[in-house]
mmCIF file of C-alpha atoms in Angstrom:
data_model
loop_
_atom_site.group_PDB
_atom_site.id
_atom_site.type_symbol
_atom_site.label_atom_id
_atom_site.label_comp_id
_atom_site.label_asym_id
_atom_site.label_seq_id
_atom_site.Cartn_x
_atom_site.Cartn_y
_atom_site.Cartn_z
ATOM 1 C CA UNK A 1 -33.914 -20.677 51.860
ATOM 2 C CA UNK A 2 -31.865 -23.287 49.535
ATOM 3 C CA UNK A 3 -29.634 -20.931 48.190
ATOM 4 C CA UNK A 4 -28.262 -19.317 51.304
ATOM 5 C CA UNK A 5 -27.494 -22.862 52.674
ATOM 6 C CA UNK A 6 -25.288 -23.454 49.338
ATOM 7 C CA UNK A 7 -23.661 -20.384 49.759
ATOM 8 C CA UNK A 8 -23.092 -21.018 53.692
ATOM 9 C CA UNK A 9 -21.712 -24.587 52.583
ATOM 10 C CA UNK A 10 -19.312 -23.182 50.088
ATOM 11 C CA UNK A 11 -17.976 -20.497 52.505
ATOM 12 C CA UNK A 12 -17.313 -23.319 55.227
ATOM 13 C CA UNK A 13 -15.623 -25.504 52.665
ATOM 14 C CA UNK A 14 -13.707 -22.933 51.374
ATOM 15 C CA UNK A 15 -12.482 -21.682 55.100
ATOM 16 C CA UNK A 16 -12.029 -25.120 55.996
ATOM 17 C CA UNK A 17 -9.470 -25.476 52.825
ATOM 18 C CA UNK A 18 -7.689 -22.745 53.429
ATOM 19 C CA UNK A 19 -6.966 -23.351 57.111
ATOM 20 C CA UNK A 20 -5.631 -26.551 56.619
ATOM 21 C CA UNK A 21 -2.945 -24.904 54.059
ATOM 22 C CA UNK A 22 -4.249 -26.559 51.122
ATOM 23 C CA UNK A 23 -2.438 -25.045 48.030
ATOM 24 C CA UNK A 24 -3.054 -25.914 44.056
ATOM 25 C CA UNK A 25 -0.045 -27.015 42.919
ATOM 26 C CA UNK A 26 1.982 -24.866 40.487
ATOM 27 C CA UNK A 27 1.369 -22.008 43.015
ATOM 28 C CA UNK A 28 4.895 -21.716 44.164
ATOM 29 C CA UNK A 29 5.390 -19.219 46.750
ATOM 30 C CA UNK A 30 9.180 -19.328 47.762
ATOM 31 C CA UNK A 31 10.266 -17.767 50.782
ATOM 32 C CA UNK A 32 11.448 -14.157 50.672
ATOM 33 C CA UNK A 33 15.059 -14.641 50.871
ATOM 34 C CA UNK A 34 14.565 -16.750 47.735
ATOM 35 C CA UNK A 35 13.069 -14.049 45.873
ATOM 36 C CA UNK A 36 16.331 -13.304 43.871
ATOM 37 C CA UNK A 37 18.613 -16.236 43.261
ATOM 38 C CA UNK A 38 21.853 -16.548 41.244
ATOM 39 C CA UNK A 39 21.472 -19.546 38.831
ATOM 40 C CA UNK A 40 24.915 -21.315 38.075
ATOM 41 C CA UNK A 41 25.110 -24.062 35.822
ATOM 42 C CA UNK A 42 25.435 -24.795 31.763
ATOM 43 C CA UNK A 43 23.343 -22.126 30.475
ATOM 44 C CA UNK A 44 23.351 -23.453 27.278
ATOM 45 C CA UNK A 45 21.620 -26.703 28.239
ATOM 46 C CA UNK A 46 17.907 -27.157 27.638
ATOM 47 C CA UNK A 47 17.683 -28.129 31.498
ATOM 48 C CA UNK A 48 19.141 -25.124 32.792
ATOM 49 C CA UNK A 49 16.641 -23.142 30.736
ATOM 50 C CA UNK A 50 13.696 -25.084 31.904
ATOM 51 C CA UNK A 51 14.954 -24.283 35.705
ATOM 52 C CA UNK A 52 15.215 -20.965 34.857
ATOM 53 C CA UNK A 53 12.080 -20.585 33.282
ATOM 54 C CA UNK A 54 10.152 -22.328 36.270
ATOM 55 C CA UNK A 55 11.929 -20.002 38.857
ATOM 56 C CA UNK A 56 10.820 -16.832 36.812
ATOM 57 C CA UNK A 57 7.324 -18.593 36.933
ATOM 58 C CA UNK A 58 7.664 -18.925 40.348
ATOM 59 C CA UNK A 59 8.182 -15.060 41.050
ATOM 60 C CA UNK A 60 12.213 -15.334 41.226
ATOM 61 C CA UNK A 61 14.121 -12.565 39.794
ATOM 62 C CA UNK A 62 17.445 -14.341 38.591
ATOM 63 C CA UNK A 63 20.573 -12.062 39.193
ATOM 64 C CA UNK A 64 24.292 -12.374 38.495
ATOM 65 C CA UNK A 65 26.284 -14.517 40.964
ATOM 66 C CA UNK A 66 28.507 -11.802 42.691
ATOM 67 C CA UNK A 67 25.165 -9.869 43.843
ATOM 68 C CA UNK A 68 25.007 -11.377 47.312
ATOM 69 C CA UNK A 69 21.762 -13.307 46.587
ATOM 70 C CA UNK A 70 21.495 -17.103 47.366
ATOM 71 C CA UNK A 71 23.415 -19.151 44.509
ATOM 72 C CA UNK A 72 21.621 -21.928 43.095
ATOM 73 C CA UNK A 73 23.963 -24.580 41.487
ATOM 74 C CA UNK A 74 22.379 -26.924 38.958
ATOM 75 C CA UNK A 75 24.253 -29.797 37.185
ATOM 76 C CA UNK A 76 23.109 -31.430 34.194
ATOM 77 C CA UNK A 77 20.550 -34.468 34.361
ATOM 78 C CA UNK A 78 22.565 -37.779 34.275
ATOM 79 C CA UNK A 79 21.284 -41.137 33.139
ATOM 80 C CA UNK A 80 22.060 -44.761 33.485
ATOM 81 C CA UNK A 81 20.276 -47.826 31.932
ATOM 82 C CA UNK A 82 20.180 -51.112 33.342
ATOM 83 C CA UNK A 83 18.480 -54.094 31.781
ATOM 84 C CA UNK A 84 15.582 -55.122 33.270
ATOM 85 C CA UNK A 85 14.329 -58.031 31.563
ATOM 86 C CA UNK A 86 15.715 -60.322 28.766
ATOM 87 C CA UNK A 87 14.068 -62.949 26.161
ATOM 88 C CA UNK A 88 14.991 -66.811 25.942
ATOM 89 C CA UNK A 89 18.071 -65.897 23.843
ATOM 90 C CA UNK A 90 19.113 -63.586 26.527
ATOM 91 C CA UNK A 91 18.433 -60.514 24.426
ATOM 92 C CA UNK A 92 17.419 -57.160 26.184
ATOM 93 C CA UNK A 93 13.777 -56.637 26.149
ATOM 94 C CA UNK A 94 13.579 -53.784 28.898
ATOM 95 C CA UNK A 95 15.571 -51.121 30.583
ATOM 96 C CA UNK A 96 15.280 -49.214 33.270
ATOM 97 C CA UNK A 97 16.371 -45.794 33.327
ATOM 98 C CA UNK A 98 17.488 -43.827 36.343
ATOM 99 C CA UNK A 99 17.822 -39.995 35.549
ATOM 100 C CA UNK A 100 19.287 -37.963 38.430
ATOM 101 C CA UNK A 101 20.730 -34.415 39.134
ATOM 102 C CA UNK A 102 22.354 -32.818 41.969
ATOM 103 C CA UNK A 103 21.498 -29.091 43.015
ATOM 104 C CA UNK A 104 23.323 -27.353 45.790
ATOM 105 C CA UNK A 105 21.797 -23.973 47.462
ATOM 106 C CA UNK A 106 24.415 -21.514 48.815
ATOM 107 C CA UNK A 107 23.027 -19.035 51.106
ATOM 108 C CA UNK A 108 24.728 -15.781 52.566
ATOM 109 C CA UNK A 109 25.874 -16.797 56.117
ATOM 110 C CA UNK A 110 24.420 -20.399 55.956
ATOM 111 C CA UNK A 111 25.746 -23.807 55.338
ATOM 112 C CA UNK A 112 25.537 -25.146 51.535
ATOM 113 C CA UNK A 113 22.762 -27.240 51.371
ATOM 114 C CA UNK A 114 22.711 -30.190 48.816
ATOM 115 C CA UNK A 115 19.572 -31.629 47.097
ATOM 116 C CA UNK A 116 19.250 -34.749 45.083
ATOM 117 C CA UNK A 117 16.259 -35.042 42.135
ATOM 118 C CA UNK A 118 15.887 -38.682 40.886
ATOM 119 C CA UNK A 119 13.459 -40.424 38.502
ATOM 120 C CA UNK A 120 13.115 -44.056 37.717
ATOM 121 C CA UNK A 121 11.444 -44.988 34.039
ATOM 122 C CA UNK A 122 11.691 -47.911 32.024
ATOM 123 C CA UNK A 123 11.251 -48.768 28.062
ATOM 124 C CA UNK A 124 11.139 -51.530 25.830
ATOM 125 C CA UNK A 125 14.379 -52.350 23.328
ATOM 126 C CA UNK A 126 12.686 -52.173 19.863
ATOM 127 C CA UNK A 127 15.822 -53.190 18.330
ATOM 128 C CA UNK A 128 14.010 -53.883 14.904
ATOM 129 C CA UNK A 129 12.792 -50.353 15.036
ATOM 130 C CA UNK A 130 15.690 -48.279 16.072
ATOM 131 C CA UNK A 131 14.753 -45.071 14.981
ATOM 132 C CA UNK A 132 11.770 -45.274 16.649
ATOM 133 C CA UNK A 133 13.257 -46.540 20.134
ATOM 134 C CA UNK A 134 15.791 -43.450 19.758
ATOM 135 C CA UNK A 135 12.856 -41.044 19.456
ATOM 136 C CA UNK A 136 11.318 -42.672 22.488
ATOM 137 C CA UNK A 137 14.131 -42.332 24.542
ATOM 138 C CA UNK A 138 14.824 -38.757 23.657
ATOM 139 C CA UNK A 139 10.930 -37.786 24.460
ATOM 140 C CA UNK A 140 11.400 -39.567 27.678
ATOM 141 C CA UNK A 141 14.567 -37.439 28.615
ATOM 142 C CA UNK A 142 12.897 -34.365 27.572
ATOM 143 C CA UNK A 143 10.009 -35.519 30.030
ATOM 144 C CA UNK A 144 12.540 -36.357 32.357
ATOM 145 C CA UNK A 145 14.023 -32.971 32.348
ATOM 146 C CA UNK A 146 11.027 -30.958 32.715
ATOM 147 C CA UNK A 147 9.738 -32.835 35.576
ATOM 148 C CA UNK A 148 13.342 -32.188 37.251
ATOM 149 C CA UNK A 149 12.980 -28.701 36.913
ATOM 150 C CA UNK A 150 9.503 -28.770 38.606
ATOM 151 C CA UNK A 151 10.944 -31.041 41.320
ATOM 152 C CA UNK A 152 13.680 -28.620 42.111
ATOM 153 C CA UNK A 153 11.259 -25.574 42.641
ATOM 154 C CA UNK A 154 8.954 -27.603 44.566
ATOM 155 C CA UNK A 155 12.044 -28.720 46.813
ATOM 156 C CA UNK A 156 13.015 -24.821 47.219
ATOM 157 C CA UNK A 157 9.303 -24.087 47.800
ATOM 158 C CA UNK A 158 9.680 -26.353 51.174
ATOM 159 C CA UNK A 159 12.668 -24.503 52.554
ATOM 160 C CA UNK A 160 12.346 -22.617 55.567
ATOM 161 C CA UNK A 161 14.589 -19.756 56.813
#
């Protein structure tokens, strides 16, 4: 009796989750029009390789740009730093970094769609530990490239045609 109630509750909960459109993150199901994409950008950059890998993981077949498939053009990940706080000697203590990229999607017989991906992060200036500070900035950039590649696939996932 008790196990049948548990089983019924589990089935009911599963039906409620499926019925409301719940999907686990990372389970990208791109529109059928985006199952073949031509990816354009600096193919030697780490960011390009990350976007390519994320698209392939989402089930997208990457084709050459003249095949009539939608063209996804990505630019490199730009970074700007501004001083966020200073000490009493007017030396910079903390920086605010803004990472951003722009990508466009050109669908056959449709207008170009432009998307932006931006992230803000802060980091401390460790002038006494210059090597550690530069390594921290490099790790932060790699993390932002990974997050931006994930964000591109998520934004493509939201498109409806």
